[in-house]
Coordinates of C-alpha atoms in Angstrom, one line a residue:
M1 CA 45.2 105.6 178.6
T2 CA 44.3 102.8 176.2
Q3 CA 44.3 101.5 172.7
S4 CA 41.1 101.0 170.7
T5 CA 39.5 97.6 170.7
H6 CA 40.5 96.8 167.1
S7 CA 44.2 97.7 167.7
T8 CA 46.8 95.4 169.2
P9 CA 49.2 97.3 171.4
A10 CA 52.7 96.2 172.1
T11 CA 53.3 94.5 175.5
L12 CA 52.5 97.0 178.2
A13 CA 55.6 98.3 180.0
P14 CA 55.9 97.0 183.5
A15 CA 55.6 99.7 186.2
S16 CA 59.0 101.2 186.8
Q17 CA 60.2 101.4 190.4
T18 CA 62.3 104.5 189.5
E19 CA 61.5 107.6 191.4
L20 CA 63.7 110.7 190.9
A21 CA 63.7 114.2 192.5
L22 CA 64.0 116.5 189.5
S23 CA 64.2 120.3 189.2
V24 CA 61.9 122.5 187.1
L25 CA 64.5 123.9 184.8
S26 CA 61.9 126.1 182.9
K27 CA 58.2 126.7 182.7
Q28 CA 56.7 128.4 179.7
T29 CA 53.4 129.0 178.0
E30 CA 52.9 127.0 174.8
S31 CA 49.4 128.0 173.9
D32 CA 46.2 129.3 175.5
G33 CA 45.8 127.1 178.6
V34 CA 48.9 125.0 178.2
V35 CA 52.3 125.3 179.9
S36 CA 55.3 123.1 179.4
L37 CA 57.8 122.1 182.1
L38 CA 61.4 121.2 181.3
L39 CA 62.7 118.8 184.1
G40 CA 66.2 117.8 184.9
H41 CA 68.3 116.3 187.6
P42 CA 69.8 119.0 189.9
D43 CA 73.3 117.7 189.2
G44 CA 72.6 117.3 185.4
R45 CA 72.8 113.5 185.6
R46 CA 71.4 111.3 182.8
L47 CA 67.8 110.4 183.1
P48 CA 66.2 107.0 182.4
D49 CA 65.7 106.5 178.6
W50 CA 62.2 106.6 177.1
T51 CA 60.5 105.8 173.9
P52 CA 57.8 107.7 172.0
G53 CA 54.4 107.4 173.7
S54 CA 55.9 107.2 177.2
H55 CA 54.6 109.1 180.1
I56 CA 55.8 109.9 183.6
D57 CA 54.1 110.3 187.0
L58 CA 54.5 113.8 188.3
M59 CA 54.3 113.8 192.1
L60 CA 53.4 117.4 193.0
P61 CA 54.3 119.1 196.2
S62 CA 50.5 119.4 196.8
G63 CA 50.4 115.6 197.3
L64 CA 48.7 114.9 193.9
T65 CA 50.1 112.6 191.3
R66 CA 49.3 113.1 187.6
Q67 CA 50.5 111.4 184.4
Y68 CA 51.9 113.4 181.5
S69 CA 53.2 112.3 178.2
L70 CA 56.9 113.1 177.4
C71 CA 57.2 115.4 174.4
G72 CA 60.8 116.6 174.6
D73 CA 64.0 115.7 172.7
R74 CA 64.8 112.0 173.2
Q75 CA 68.4 112.8 172.1
D76 CA 68.9 114.9 175.2
P77 CA 69.4 112.4 178.0
S78 CA 69.4 115.0 180.7
T79 CA 65.9 116.5 180.4
Y80 CA 62.2 115.5 180.2
R81 CA 59.6 117.9 178.8
V82 CA 55.9 117.6 179.5
A83 CA 52.9 119.9 178.7
V84 CA 50.0 120.5 181.1
L85 CA 46.6 121.7 180.0
R86 CA 44.7 123.8 182.6
E87 CA 41.6 121.7 183.2
R88 CA 38.8 123.8 184.4
D89 CA 36.9 120.9 185.9
G90 CA 39.9 118.9 186.9
R91 CA 40.8 117.6 190.4
G92 CA 43.5 120.2 191.1
G93 CA 46.7 118.8 189.6
S94 CA 46.8 121.0 186.5
A95 CA 45.7 124.0 188.5
Y96 CA 48.7 123.5 190.9
V97 CA 51.1 123.3 188.0
H98 CA 49.7 126.4 186.4
E99 CA 49.4 128.5 189.5
H100 CA 51.9 127.4 192.0
L101 CA 54.8 125.4 190.5
R102 CA 57.8 127.5 189.8
E103 CA 61.2 127.3 188.1
G104 CA 63.8 125.9 190.5
E105 CA 61.3 123.9 192.5
Q106 CA 61.8 120.1 192.9
V107 CA 59.2 117.5 192.0
R108 CA 59.3 113.7 192.3
V109 CA 58.9 111.8 189.1
G110 CA 58.1 108.2 188.5
G111 CA 58.6 106.2 185.3
P112 CA 58.9 106.5 182.5
R113 CA 56.5 103.8 181.2
N114 CA 54.9 103.3 177.8
N115 CA 51.4 102.0 177.1
F116 CA 51.2 103.6 173.7
N117 CA 54.2 102.3 171.8
L118 CA 55.2 103.4 168.3
V119 CA 55.2 100.3 166.1
P120 CA 57.3 100.0 162.9
A121 CA 55.4 101.1 159.8
Q122 CA 56.1 102.5 156.3
R123 CA 53.6 105.3 156.8
Y124 CA 52.0 107.0 159.8
L125 CA 48.8 109.0 159.9
F126 CA 48.9 111.0 163.1
I127 CA 45.7 112.6 164.5
A128 CA 45.8 114.8 167.6
G129 CA 43.1 116.7 169.5
G130 CA 44.1 119.4 171.9
I131 CA 46.7 118.3 174.5
G132 CA 46.7 114.9 172.7
I133 CA 49.5 116.4 170.6
T134 CA 52.0 115.6 173.4
P135 CA 52.8 111.9 172.7
I136 CA 52.5 112.6 169.0
V137 CA 55.3 115.1 169.0
A138 CA 57.8 112.5 170.0
M139 CA 56.3 110.0 167.5
I140 CA 56.7 112.4 164.7
E141 CA 60.4 113.0 165.5
A142 CA 61.0 109.2 165.6
A143 CA 59.2 108.7 162.3
E144 CA 61.3 111.4 160.8
R145 CA 64.5 109.8 162.0
L146 CA 63.4 106.4 160.6
G147 CA 62.7 107.9 157.2
A148 CA 59.0 106.8 157.3
Q149 CA 56.3 108.8 155.5
W150 CA 54.0 110.6 157.8
S151 CA 51.4 113.4 158.2
L152 CA 49.6 115.1 161.1
L153 CA 46.1 116.3 161.4
Y154 CA 45.9 118.5 164.5
G155 CA 42.7 120.0 165.8
G156 CA 41.7 122.1 168.8
R157 CA 39.1 124.7 169.8
T158 CA 41.0 127.7 168.4
R159 CA 44.3 128.3 166.7
D160 CA 45.6 129.8 169.9
S161 CA 44.9 126.6 171.8
L162 CA 47.2 124.4 169.6
A163 CA 50.3 123.8 171.7
F164 CA 53.6 123.4 169.8
A165 CA 51.8 124.4 166.5
D166 CA 54.5 126.9 165.5
E167 CA 57.3 124.5 166.5
L168 CA 55.8 121.7 164.3
I169 CA 55.1 124.0 161.3
A170 CA 58.6 125.4 161.5
K171 CA 60.2 122.0 161.5
Y172 CA 57.9 120.0 159.2
G173 CA 56.0 122.4 157.0
D174 CA 52.9 121.3 155.1
R175 CA 53.0 117.7 156.5
V176 CA 51.4 119.4 159.6
R177 CA 47.8 120.3 159.0
L178 CA 46.2 122.5 161.6
H179 CA 42.4 122.5 162.0
P180 CA 41.0 125.0 164.5
Q181 CA 37.4 124.1 165.2
D182 CA 36.1 127.7 165.4
E183 CA 37.5 128.3 161.8
L184 CA 37.1 125.0 160.0
G185 CA 34.7 122.8 162.1
L186 CA 35.2 119.2 163.1
L187 CA 38.2 117.3 162.0
P188 CA 37.7 115.6 158.6
I189 CA 38.6 112.1 159.8
A190 CA 37.1 110.1 157.0
D191 CA 38.8 112.1 154.2
Y192 CA 42.1 112.1 156.1
V193 CA 42.4 108.4 156.9
G194 CA 40.7 107.1 153.7
E195 CA 40.8 103.4 153.1
P196 CA 43.3 100.9 154.7
A197 CA 46.6 100.8 152.9
P198 CA 49.5 98.2 153.3
G199 CA 52.2 99.5 155.7
T200 CA 50.0 102.3 157.1
V201 CA 49.3 102.8 160.8
V202 CA 47.0 105.4 162.4
Y203 CA 47.9 107.0 165.7
C204 CA 45.4 109.1 167.5
C205 CA 45.4 110.8 170.9
G206 CA 42.7 113.2 172.1
P207 CA 39.3 113.6 173.8
A208 CA 36.7 110.8 173.7
P209 CA 34.6 112.3 170.8
L210 CA 37.6 112.3 168.6
L211 CA 38.5 108.7 169.5
S212 CA 35.0 107.7 168.8
A213 CA 35.0 109.4 165.4
V214 CA 38.3 107.7 164.5
A215 CA 37.0 104.3 165.6
E216 CA 33.9 104.8 163.4
H217 CA 35.8 105.7 160.3
T218 CA 38.5 102.9 160.7
V219 CA 36.2 100.0 161.6
N220 CA 37.4 98.2 158.5
W221 CA 41.1 98.6 159.2
P222 CA 43.1 95.5 160.1
T223 CA 43.8 94.7 163.7
G224 CA 46.8 96.6 165.0
T225 CA 46.7 99.4 162.4
V226 CA 44.7 101.9 164.5
R227 CA 46.1 102.8 167.8
T228 CA 44.6 105.3 170.2
E229 CA 45.2 106.7 173.6
K230 CA 42.6 108.3 175.9
F231 CA 42.8 110.6 178.9
V232 CA 39.7 109.5 180.8
A233 CA 39.0 106.0 182.1
S234 CA 36.1 104.2 180.5
T235 CA 33.1 103.4 182.7
P236 CA 33.5 99.7 183.7
N237 CA 30.7 97.2 183.5
A238 CA 29.3 95.8 186.8
P239 CA 31.7 93.3 188.5
V240 CA 31.4 89.7 187.4
R241 CA 30.8 88.7 191.0
N242 CA 30.0 90.6 194.3
D243 CA 31.2 87.8 196.6
P244 CA 34.5 87.9 198.4
F245 CA 37.4 86.1 196.8
E246 CA 40.9 85.0 197.9
V247 CA 44.1 86.6 196.6
V248 CA 47.4 84.7 197.1
L249 CA 50.7 86.6 196.9
A250 CA 52.9 83.9 195.3
R251 CA 56.3 85.2 196.5
S252 CA 55.4 85.3 200.2
G253 CA 52.6 82.8 200.3
T254 CA 50.4 85.3 202.0
S255 CA 46.6 85.0 201.4
V256 CA 44.1 87.8 201.7
T257 CA 40.4 88.1 201.3
V258 CA 39.0 90.8 199.1
G259 CA 35.4 91.9 199.8
P260 CA 33.1 93.7 197.4
E261 CA 33.9 97.2 198.8
R262 CA 37.7 96.7 198.8
S263 CA 40.1 96.9 195.9
V264 CA 42.8 94.2 195.2
L265 CA 45.3 97.0 195.4
D266 CA 44.3 98.0 198.9
A267 CA 44.2 94.4 200.1
V268 CA 47.7 93.4 198.8
R269 CA 49.1 96.6 200.2
D270 CA 47.7 95.8 203.6
A271 CA 49.3 92.4 203.3
G272 CA 52.7 94.1 202.9
A273 CA 53.2 93.9 199.1
P274 CA 55.2 97.0 197.9
I275 CA 53.3 98.0 194.8
L276 CA 53.2 101.4 193.1
S277 CA 50.0 103.0 191.9
S278 CA 49.0 106.4 190.6
C279 CA 45.7 107.1 188.9
E280 CA 43.8 104.2 190.6
Q281 CA 41.3 104.3 187.7
G282 CA 42.8 101.6 185.5
L283 CA 44.2 104.2 183.1
C284 CA 47.9 104.7 183.7
G285 CA 49.3 101.2 184.0
T286 CA 51.4 101.8 187.1
C287 CA 49.9 98.9 189.1
E288 CA 50.2 96.2 186.4
T289 CA 50.6 92.8 188.1
G290 CA 51.2 89.4 186.8
V291 CA 48.5 86.7 187.2
L292 CA 49.8 83.2 187.8
E293 CA 46.5 81.4 188.5
G294 CA 42.8 82.3 188.2
T295 CA 40.8 84.5 185.9
P296 CA 40.8 88.2 186.3
D297 CA 37.7 90.4 185.9
H298 CA 39.3 93.1 183.8
R299 CA 37.9 96.6 184.6
D300 CA 40.7 98.7 183.2
S301 CA 40.9 101.0 180.2
L302 CA 44.2 99.6 178.9
L303 CA 44.1 96.0 177.7
D304 CA 42.6 95.0 174.4
D305 CA 40.4 92.0 173.9
D306 CA 43.3 89.6 173.1
E307 CA 45.2 90.6 176.2
R308 CA 42.1 90.2 178.4
Q309 CA 41.7 86.7 177.0
R310 CA 45.3 85.8 177.9
G311 CA 44.6 86.8 181.5
D312 CA 48.3 86.9 182.4
C313 CA 48.2 90.4 183.9
M314 CA 45.8 92.8 185.5
F315 CA 45.6 96.3 186.9
I316 CA 44.8 95.7 190.5
C317 CA 43.5 99.2 191.3
V318 CA 40.2 98.4 189.5
S319 CA 40.2 94.8 188.3
R320 CA 38.9 91.9 190.3
S321 CA 38.4 88.2 190.1
C322 CA 35.9 86.1 188.1
G323 CA 36.4 83.1 190.5
D324 CA 37.1 82.3 194.1
R325 CA 40.9 82.6 193.9
L326 CA 43.6 84.6 192.2
V327 CA 47.4 83.9 192.5
L328 CA 49.4 87.1 191.8
D329 CA 53.1 87.5 191.0
L330 CA 53.7 89.5 194.1

């Protein structure tokens, strides 16, 4: 997940060490190809707080871990809700949820963490494509509570594929604009966003073509006013260097050598550093690590240009070093 290059995200949330065993309280169909899970502690205990845009790591009994945006009621401290699209060409996580996960089963959950924060604004233009509605649901609720102006443009393949559409229409009426592609064609991004306006922020979550269209039609918007989240990691450029480099773990003083075929994550784990990871594609933010010395070769899909220039953190599952040595806050 990431913000577009001309947006400035809030500081990325550090990886939470929290892991909970939660029960599947309910599982229900939300649309064609989408099911929602309501998760809660077996004893009904309070769950860690979260903010709009947050996601959790769902550690499935099959051994797979997947990230899903929280889309439930933030005022209910005892439950989390996520929605899962059945991905026909996926790697098995969504298929397991749809076919095998049952009410009453337990799953381990990591997080929550937020790489897609809702920033204060007078007016929000929300754009969602398909399952990209999930983080937007919580953002809309927050905007409503804050008394901000907002509207939603929500597209998908068909009307039946639009998860939570009935729920949103019932609560918010004509501020929600549904746009099934088979009926109305592609989303009218240019008409919807218009020209930049003071106090207005655009939030978009969805597939890559939608994000590209939003970027194209908001290129003249000020930095920080267009914020997007993606589902698939960007293809990184070739590494800055192919030679081995040294990584020093500042807290222990341990030094390890990272060769061209090895990730920094694997190297520091072998050296005994207890660090969480999940997607291992530079997309989820779980393995964020502070950089104390050296220049990272950023290969993630999360940081914007300013954050890359600062060089004070990196995602060690994919990112590497520009020089001979990195000192990490591990």
